[in-house]
PDB file of C-alpha atoms in Angstrom:
ATOM      1  CA  MET U   1     -17.838 -25.495  15.210  1.00  0.00           C
ATOM      2  CA  LYS U   2     -14.863 -25.234  12.880  1.00  0.00           C
ATOM      3  CA  SER U   3     -13.038 -21.936  12.484  1.00  0.00           C
ATOM      4  CA  GLN U   4     -14.420 -19.875   9.606  1.00  0.00           C
ATOM      5  CA  ARG U   5     -12.739 -17.275   7.447  1.00  0.00           C
ATOM      6  CA  ILE U   6     -15.239 -14.733   6.084  1.00  0.00           C
ATOM      7  CA  LEU U   7     -14.996 -12.017   3.427  1.00  0.00           C
ATOM      8  CA  LEU U   8     -17.411  -9.116   4.020  1.00  0.00           C
ATOM      9  CA  PHE U   9     -18.656  -6.287   1.826  1.00  0.00           C
ATOM     10  CA  SER U  10     -21.691  -4.021   1.807  1.00  0.00           C
ATOM     11  CA  ASP U  11     -23.684  -1.284   0.086  1.00  0.00           C
ATOM     12  CA  CYS U  12     -23.063  -1.803  -3.631  1.00  0.00           C
ATOM     13  CA  HIS U  13     -26.255   0.122  -4.442  1.00  0.00           C
ATOM     14  CA  VAL U  14     -26.354  -1.203  -8.017  1.00  0.00           C
ATOM     15  CA  PRO U  15     -26.379   0.557 -10.513  1.00  0.00           C
ATOM     16  CA  HIS U  16     -24.030   2.855  -8.558  1.00  0.00           C
ATOM     17  CA  GLN U  17     -21.430   0.178  -7.738  1.00  0.00           C
ATOM     18  CA  ASP U  18     -17.712   0.936  -7.822  1.00  0.00           C
ATOM     19  CA  GLU U  19     -16.346  -1.571 -10.324  1.00  0.00           C
ATOM     20  CA  THR U  20     -12.751  -1.150  -9.119  1.00  0.00           C
ATOM     21  CA  ILE U  21     -13.689  -2.464  -5.686  1.00  0.00           C
ATOM     22  CA  ILE U  22     -15.878  -5.204  -7.141  1.00  0.00           C
ATOM     23  CA  GLY U  23     -12.894  -6.346  -9.203  1.00  0.00           C
ATOM     24  CA  LEU U  24     -10.633  -6.147  -6.143  1.00  0.00           C
ATOM     25  CA  LEU U  25     -12.993  -8.319  -4.095  1.00  0.00           C
ATOM     26  CA  LYS U  26     -13.115 -10.868  -6.913  1.00  0.00           C
ATOM     27  CA  ARG U  27      -9.310 -11.067  -6.979  1.00  0.00           C
ATOM     28  CA  ILE U  28      -9.161 -11.394  -3.188  1.00  0.00           C
ATOM     29  CA  ARG U  29     -11.749 -14.175  -3.278  1.00  0.00           C
ATOM     30  CA  ASP U  30      -9.895 -15.980  -6.067  1.00  0.00           C
ATOM     31  CA  ARG U  31      -6.495 -15.738  -4.403  1.00  0.00           C
ATOM     32  CA  LEU U  32      -7.205 -16.240  -0.690  1.00  0.00           C
ATOM     33  CA  PRO U  33      -9.087 -19.041   1.086  1.00  0.00           C
ATOM     34  CA  PHE U  34     -12.467 -18.044   2.530  1.00  0.00           C
ATOM     35  CA  ASP U  35     -15.171 -20.309   3.925  1.00  0.00           C
ATOM     36  CA  ARG U  36     -17.945 -17.766   3.388  1.00  0.00           C
ATOM     37  CA  VAL U  37     -18.633 -14.474   1.676  1.00  0.00           C
ATOM     38  CA  ILE U  38     -21.352 -12.255   3.147  1.00  0.00           C
ATOM     39  CA  CYS U  39     -22.877  -9.113   1.634  1.00  0.00           C
ATOM     40  CA  LEU U  40     -24.192  -6.969   4.482  1.00  0.00           C
ATOM     41  CA  GLY U  41     -27.013  -5.407   2.502  1.00  0.00           C
ATOM     42  CA  ASP U  42     -28.157  -2.819  -0.026  1.00  0.00           C
ATOM     43  CA  LEU U  43     -26.928  -4.761  -3.026  1.00  0.00           C
ATOM     44  CA  LEU U  44     -29.518  -2.901  -5.117  1.00  0.00           C
ATOM     45  CA  ASP U  45     -30.469   0.741  -4.718  1.00  0.00           C
ATOM     46  CA  ALA U  46     -34.072   1.525  -3.778  1.00  0.00           C
ATOM     47  CA  GLU U  47     -34.313   4.648  -5.947  1.00  0.00           C
ATOM     48  CA  PHE U  48     -33.210   2.592  -8.951  1.00  0.00           C
ATOM     49  CA  LEU U  49     -35.828  -0.075  -8.234  1.00  0.00           C
ATOM     50  CA  ILE U  50     -38.568   2.516  -7.800  1.00  0.00           C
ATOM     51  CA  ASN U  51     -37.712   4.695 -10.788  1.00  0.00           C
ATOM     52  CA  GLU U  52     -36.466   2.203 -13.373  1.00  0.00           C
ATOM     53  CA  TYR U  53     -38.356  -1.057 -12.891  1.00  0.00           C
ATOM     54  CA  ALA U  54     -40.393  -0.393 -16.043  1.00  0.00           C
ATOM     55  CA  THR U  55     -37.479   0.779 -18.218  1.00  0.00           C
ATOM     56  CA  ASP U  56     -35.334  -1.087 -20.730  1.00  0.00           C
ATOM     57  CA  ASP U  57     -32.244  -0.764 -18.526  1.00  0.00           C
ATOM     58  CA  PHE U  58     -33.784  -2.464 -15.510  1.00  0.00           C
ATOM     59  CA  GLN U  59     -32.805  -6.043 -16.362  1.00  0.00           C
ATOM     60  CA  LYS U  60     -29.299  -4.940 -17.323  1.00  0.00           C
ATOM     61  CA  HIS U  61     -28.722  -3.629 -13.807  1.00  0.00           C
ATOM     62  CA  VAL U  62     -30.311  -6.676 -12.170  1.00  0.00           C
ATOM     63  CA  ASP U  63     -27.908  -8.793 -14.227  1.00  0.00           C
ATOM     64  CA  ALA U  64     -25.041  -6.631 -12.919  1.00  0.00           C
ATOM     65  CA  ALA U  65     -26.126  -7.417  -9.346  1.00  0.00           C
ATOM     66  CA  LYS U  66     -26.203 -11.131 -10.184  1.00  0.00           C
ATOM     67  CA  ARG U  67     -22.731 -10.839 -11.730  1.00  0.00           C
ATOM     68  CA  ILE U  68     -21.361  -9.240  -8.566  1.00  0.00           C
ATOM     69  CA  ILE U  69     -22.775 -12.025  -6.400  1.00  0.00           C
ATOM     70  CA  GLY U  70     -21.283 -14.637  -8.727  1.00  0.00           C
ATOM     71  CA  GLU U  71     -17.879 -13.018  -9.228  1.00  0.00           C
ATOM     72  CA  ILE U  72     -17.247 -12.497  -5.512  1.00  0.00           C
ATOM     73  CA  GLY U  73     -18.728 -15.891  -4.650  1.00  0.00           C
ATOM     74  CA  CYS U  74     -21.269 -14.500  -2.199  1.00  0.00           C
ATOM     75  CA  ASP U  75     -22.982 -17.163  -0.064  1.00  0.00           C
ATOM     76  CA  THR U  76     -25.216 -14.955   2.107  1.00  0.00           C
ATOM     77  CA  LEU U  77     -26.998 -11.697   1.243  1.00  0.00           C
ATOM     78  CA  LEU U  78     -28.623  -9.490   3.872  1.00  0.00           C
ATOM     79  CA  GLU U  79     -31.430  -7.412   2.388  1.00  0.00           C
ATOM     80  CA  GLY U  80     -30.618  -3.963   3.810  1.00  0.00           C
ATOM     81  CA  ASN U  81     -32.910  -1.024   4.502  1.00  0.00           C
ATOM     82  CA  HIS U  82     -33.019   0.001   0.824  1.00  0.00           C
ATOM     83  CA  TYR U  83     -34.619  -3.310  -0.031  1.00  0.00           C
ATOM     84  CA  GLY U  84     -36.855  -3.493   3.023  1.00  0.00           C
ATOM     85  CA  PRO U  85     -38.633  -0.512   4.623  1.00  0.00           C
ATOM     86  CA  ARG U  86     -37.526   2.044   2.052  1.00  0.00           C
ATOM     87  CA  LEU U  87     -39.268   0.147  -0.741  1.00  0.00           C
ATOM     88  CA  ARG U  88     -42.344  -0.642   1.335  1.00  0.00           C
ATOM     89  CA  ARG U  89     -42.891   3.042   2.069  1.00  0.00           C
ATOM     90  CA  LYS U  90     -42.918   3.940  -1.631  1.00  0.00           C
ATOM     91  CA  MET U  91     -44.538   0.930  -3.319  1.00  0.00           C
ATOM     92  CA  THR U  92     -47.763  -0.985  -3.162  1.00  0.00           C
ATOM     93  CA  PRO U  93     -47.468  -4.429  -1.517  1.00  0.00           C
ATOM     94  CA  ALA U  94     -48.204  -6.071  -4.876  1.00  0.00           C
ATOM     95  CA  LEU U  95     -45.351  -4.259  -6.631  1.00  0.00           C
ATOM     96  CA  HIS U  96     -43.016  -4.891  -3.700  1.00  0.00           C
ATOM     97  CA  ASN U  97     -43.721  -8.615  -4.091  1.00  0.00           C
ATOM     98  CA  VAL U  98     -42.990  -8.441  -7.812  1.00  0.00           C
ATOM     99  CA  LEU U  99     -39.608  -6.914  -7.004  1.00  0.00           C
ATOM    100  CA  ALA U 100     -38.772  -9.390  -4.235  1.00  0.00           C
ATOM    101  CA  ILE U 101     -35.022  -9.839  -4.318  1.00  0.00           C
ATOM    102  CA  ASP U 102     -35.139 -13.638  -4.541  1.00  0.00           C
ATOM    103  CA  ARG U 103     -37.369 -13.356  -7.625  1.00  0.00           C
ATOM    104  CA  LEU U 104     -35.153 -10.765  -9.267  1.00  0.00           C
ATOM    105  CA  LEU U 105     -31.854 -12.531  -8.683  1.00  0.00           C
ATOM    106  CA  GLU U 106     -33.071 -16.091  -9.269  1.00  0.00           C
ATOM    107  CA  LEU U 107     -30.087 -17.564  -7.411  1.00  0.00           C
ATOM    108  CA  PRO U 108     -31.451 -20.557  -5.474  1.00  0.00           C
ATOM    109  CA  ASP U 109     -28.112 -21.321  -3.778  1.00  0.00           C
ATOM    110  CA  LEU U 110     -27.846 -17.804  -2.339  1.00  0.00           C
ATOM    111  CA  GLU U 111     -28.979 -17.486   1.290  1.00  0.00           C
ATOM    112  CA  ILE U 112     -31.071 -14.302   1.566  1.00  0.00           C
ATOM    113  CA  VAL U 113     -31.686 -12.881   5.041  1.00  0.00           C
ATOM    114  CA  PRO U 114     -34.702 -10.499   5.237  1.00  0.00           C
ATOM    115  CA  TYR U 115     -34.125  -7.051   6.700  1.00  0.00           C
ATOM    116  CA  SER U 116     -35.190  -6.819  10.336  1.00  0.00           C
ATOM    117  CA  PRO U 117     -34.082  -4.447  13.110  1.00  0.00           C
ATOM    118  CA  ASN U 118     -34.970  -7.164  15.626  1.00  0.00           C
ATOM    119  CA  GLU U 119     -32.843 -10.036  14.332  1.00  0.00           C
ATOM    120  CA  ILE U 120     -29.158 -10.575  13.693  1.00  0.00           C
ATOM    121  CA  HIS U 121     -27.350 -13.231  11.657  1.00  0.00           C
ATOM    122  CA  ARG U 122     -24.680 -14.894  13.837  1.00  0.00           C
ATOM    123  CA  VAL U 123     -21.600 -17.049  13.385  1.00  0.00           C
ATOM    124  CA  GLY U 124     -20.157 -17.950  16.765  1.00  0.00           C
ATOM    125  CA  LYS U 125     -20.101 -14.857  18.976  1.00  0.00           C
ATOM    126  CA  LEU U 126     -20.028 -12.446  16.025  1.00  0.00           C
ATOM    127  CA  GLY U 127     -23.220 -11.037  14.550  1.00  0.00           C
ATOM    128  CA  PHE U 128     -23.830  -9.692  11.070  1.00  0.00           C
ATOM    129  CA  LEU U 129     -26.491  -7.140  10.151  1.00  0.00           C
ATOM    130  CA  HIS U 130     -27.047  -4.383   7.651  1.00  0.00           C
ATOM    131  CA  GLY U 131     -27.622  -1.665  10.241  1.00  0.00           C
ATOM    132  CA  VAL U 132     -30.451   0.421  11.617  1.00  0.00           C
ATOM    133  CA  TYR U 133     -29.099   3.673  13.050  1.00  0.00           C
ATOM    134  CA  HIS U 134     -27.236   6.628  11.541  1.00  0.00           C
ATOM    135  CA  GLY U 135     -25.158   9.384  13.048  1.00  0.00           C
ATOM    136  CA  VAL U 136     -21.850   9.937  14.798  1.00  0.00           C
ATOM    137  CA  TYR U 137     -22.516   7.320  17.461  1.00  0.00           C
ATOM    138  CA  ALA U 138     -24.266   4.753  15.245  1.00  0.00           C
ATOM    139  CA  VAL U 139     -21.571   2.087  15.664  1.00  0.00           C
ATOM    140  CA  ARG U 140     -21.583   2.467  19.449  1.00  0.00           C
ATOM    141  CA  LYS U 141     -25.390   2.240  19.523  1.00  0.00           C
ATOM    142  CA  HIS U 142     -25.387  -0.956  17.470  1.00  0.00           C
ATOM    143  CA  LEU U 143     -22.852  -2.448  19.882  1.00  0.00           C
ATOM    144  CA  GLU U 144     -25.018  -1.566  22.878  1.00  0.00           C
ATOM    145  CA  ILE U 145     -28.123  -3.119  21.320  1.00  0.00           C
ATOM    146  CA  TYR U 146     -26.799  -6.095  19.345  1.00  0.00           C
ATOM    147  CA  GLY U 147     -23.506  -6.949  21.012  1.00  0.00           C
ATOM    148  CA  SER U 148     -20.460  -7.839  18.924  1.00  0.00           C
ATOM    149  CA  CYS U 149     -21.297  -7.404  15.253  1.00  0.00           C
ATOM    150  CA  VAL U 150     -20.210  -6.273  11.806  1.00  0.00           C
ATOM    151  CA  MET U 151     -22.487  -3.898   9.896  1.00  0.00           C
ATOM    152  CA  GLY U 152     -22.813  -1.846   6.714  1.00  0.00           C
ATOM    153  CA  HIS U 153     -25.376   0.939   6.280  1.00  0.00           C
ATOM    154  CA  VAL U 154     -23.287   3.950   7.357  1.00  0.00           C
ATOM    155  CA  HIS U 155     -20.828   3.817   4.390  1.00  0.00           C
ATOM    156  CA  SER U 156     -17.968   4.456   6.792  1.00  0.00           C
ATOM    157  CA  SER U 157     -15.219   2.260   8.257  1.00  0.00           C
ATOM    158  CA  LYS U 158     -15.367   2.537  12.030  1.00  0.00           C
ATOM    159  CA  GLN U 159     -14.917   0.343  15.083  1.00  0.00           C
ATOM    160  CA  TRP U 160     -16.105   0.604  18.671  1.00  0.00           C
ATOM    161  CA  THR U 161     -14.746  -1.739  21.336  1.00  0.00           C
ATOM    162  CA  HIS U 162     -15.966  -2.291  24.890  1.00  0.00           C
ATOM    163  CA  GLN U 163     -14.432  -4.666  27.416  1.00  0.00           C
ATOM    164  CA  ILE U 164     -16.858  -6.276  29.885  1.00  0.00           C
ATOM    165  CA  GLY U 165     -14.979  -8.475  32.339  1.00  0.00           C
ATOM    166  CA  GLY U 166     -12.926 -10.841  30.233  1.00  0.00           C
ATOM    167  CA  ASP U 167     -15.197 -10.545  27.194  1.00  0.00           C
ATOM    168  CA  LEU U 168     -14.379  -8.302  24.266  1.00  0.00           C
ATOM    169  CA  ASN U 169     -17.399  -6.652  22.679  1.00  0.00           C
ATOM    170  CA  GLN U 170     -16.797  -4.962  19.340  1.00  0.00           C
ATOM    171  CA  CYS U 171     -18.867  -3.432  16.543  1.00  0.00           C
ATOM    172  CA  THR U 172     -17.253  -2.798  13.158  1.00  0.00           C
ATOM    173  CA  SER U 173     -18.852  -0.838  10.329  1.00  0.00           C
ATOM    174  CA  LEU U 174     -17.717  -1.210   6.720  1.00  0.00           C
ATOM    175  CA  GLY U 175     -17.090   1.356   4.061  1.00  0.00           C
ATOM    176  CA  CYS U 176     -19.300   1.083   0.988  1.00  0.00           C
ATOM    177  CA  THR U 177     -18.656  -0.463  -2.443  1.00  0.00           C
ATOM    178  CA  CYS U 178     -20.575   2.210  -4.356  1.00  0.00           C
ATOM    179  CA  ARG U 179     -19.950   5.794  -5.426  1.00  0.00           C
ATOM    180  CA  LEU U 180     -19.435   8.080  -2.455  1.00  0.00           C
ATOM    181  CA  GLU U 181     -21.743  10.723  -3.879  1.00  0.00           C
ATOM    182  CA  MET U 182     -25.202   9.251  -4.399  1.00  0.00           C
ATOM    183  CA  PRO U 183     -28.356  10.807  -5.935  1.00  0.00           C
ATOM    184  CA  TRP U 184     -30.033  10.768  -2.522  1.00  0.00           C
ATOM    185  CA  HIS U 185     -26.930  11.830  -0.563  1.00  0.00           C
ATOM    186  CA  ARG U 186     -24.782  14.421  -2.315  1.00  0.00           C
ATOM    187  CA  THR U 187     -22.663  15.525   0.671  1.00  0.00           C
ATOM    188  CA  PRO U 188     -21.157  12.243   1.952  1.00  0.00           C
ATOM    189  CA  MET U 189     -19.048  13.618   4.799  1.00  0.00           C
ATOM    190  CA  GLY U 190     -17.097  10.841   6.455  1.00  0.00           C
ATOM    191  CA  HIS U 191     -18.017   8.216   3.866  1.00  0.00           C
ATOM    192  CA  ASN U 192     -15.345   5.929   2.442  1.00  0.00           C
ATOM    193  CA  LEU U 193     -14.927   2.830   0.315  1.00  0.00           C
ATOM    194  CA  GLY U 194     -14.013  -0.396   2.058  1.00  0.00           C
ATOM    195  CA  PHE U 195     -14.536  -4.027   3.002  1.00  0.00           C
ATOM    196  CA  ALA U 196     -13.525  -6.363   5.834  1.00  0.00           C
ATOM    197  CA  THR U 197     -12.383  -9.870   6.656  1.00  0.00           C
ATOM    198  CA  ALA U 198     -13.304 -11.831   9.759  1.00  0.00           C
ATOM    199  CA  THR U 199     -12.099 -15.009  11.396  1.00  0.00           C
ATOM    200  CA  VAL U 200     -14.491 -16.777  13.742  1.00  0.00           C
ATOM    201  CA  PHE U 201     -12.571 -19.358  15.763  1.00  0.00           C
ATOM    202  CA  ALA U 202     -13.812 -22.761  16.935  1.00  0.00           C
ATOM    203  CA  ASP U 203     -14.698 -21.403  20.394  1.00  0.00           C
ATOM    204  CA  GLY U 204     -16.820 -18.623  18.863  1.00  0.00           C
ATOM    205  CA  THR U 205     -14.347 -15.806  19.477  1.00  0.00           C
ATOM    206  CA  PHE U 206     -13.452 -13.650  16.512  1.00  0.00           C
ATOM    207  CA  GLN U 207     -11.071 -11.212  14.885  1.00  0.00           C
ATOM    208  CA  VAL U 208     -12.153  -8.558  12.374  1.00  0.00           C
ATOM    209  CA  GLN U 209      -9.863  -6.649  10.016  1.00  0.00           C
ATOM    210  CA  ASN U 210     -11.379  -3.509   8.495  1.00  0.00           C
ATOM    211  CA  TYR U 211      -9.958  -2.151   5.220  1.00  0.00           C
ATOM    212  CA  VAL U 212     -10.344   1.514   4.277  1.00  0.00           C
ATOM    213  CA  LEU U 213      -9.846   2.417   0.613  1.00  0.00           C
ATOM    214  CA  HIS U 214      -9.178   5.801  -0.961  1.00  0.00           C
ATOM    215  CA  ARG U 215      -8.737   6.723  -4.610  1.00  0.00           C
ATOM    216  CA  ASP U 216      -5.174   7.847  -4.094  1.00  0.00           C
ATOM    217  CA  MET U 217      -4.187   4.333  -2.965  1.00  0.00           C
ATOM    218  CA  LYS U 218      -2.296   2.219  -5.476  1.00  0.00           C
ATOM    219  CA  ARG U 219      -2.387  -1.072  -3.563  1.00  0.00           C
ATOM    220  CA  VAL U 220      -3.870  -2.829  -0.553  1.00  0.00           C
ATOM    221  CA  VAL U 221      -2.339  -5.696   1.417  1.00  0.00           C
ATOM    222  CA  VAL U 222      -4.660  -8.470   2.647  1.00  0.00           C
ATOM    223  CA  ASP U 223      -3.204 -11.395   4.618  1.00  0.00           C
ATOM    224  CA  ASP U 224       0.317 -10.493   3.411  1.00  0.00           C
ATOM    225  CA  HIS U 225      -0.826 -10.555  -0.221  1.00  0.00           C
ATOM    226  CA  GLU U 226      -0.599  -7.359  -2.237  1.00  0.00           C
ATOM    227  CA  PHE U 227      -3.403  -6.339  -4.594  1.00  0.00           C
ATOM    228  CA  LYS U 228      -3.005  -3.442  -7.016  1.00  0.00           C
ATOM    229  CA  LEU U 229      -5.762  -0.865  -7.370  1.00  0.00           C
ATOM    230  CA  ASN U 230      -6.524   0.375 -10.882  1.00  0.00           C
ATOM    231  CA  TRP U 231      -9.187   3.002 -10.354  1.00  0.00           C
ATOM    232  CA  LYS U 232     -11.722   3.518 -13.122  1.00  0.00           C
TER     233      LYS U 232
END
């Protein structure tokens, strides 16, 4: 296996995406060399899909999700819990099939990984998943169950590391790329905006760099390259 450089983002929750961060990720992708770009889930928001699928604005927001995938150059999209169990609980199977994400996005070159708490997408020794558990110890629990991985879901940039013998086991959670205050979560304590980069080396070992973003920041440095932040 060749070494791979990966750009990671998660939880856009279109139509609640933060366009400043989307623009930042596009500039990072355009300026720096990456072999893959992975979205760790919840590209679209379940409440939007449930409440607006029959409205005039629905296609406009689906087009926004397609634009985000195209602008950032996303190769792999994990479904996320908003597109999996959350929809299934509130929709008939027939309607859920109509709103299948591959049908909505119509991007045949995009690899879409269905949401499953029992499977994990891996590159070398590093796994990628949307996430299953919430709470203070969610990152630690994911590490115990899935081993070394990068996840979204919790809208918070955290990292838990555990050394077993000579092997480093590490779980990293990403901040979100949507508004911090959501219609279904109006008290987002501990939530932050963010993204990550990962390098998976030829022997399968890895290195993950987590980036935390706040609205008082004017710039972020990625791989010694400075990117200005113009908050909207």
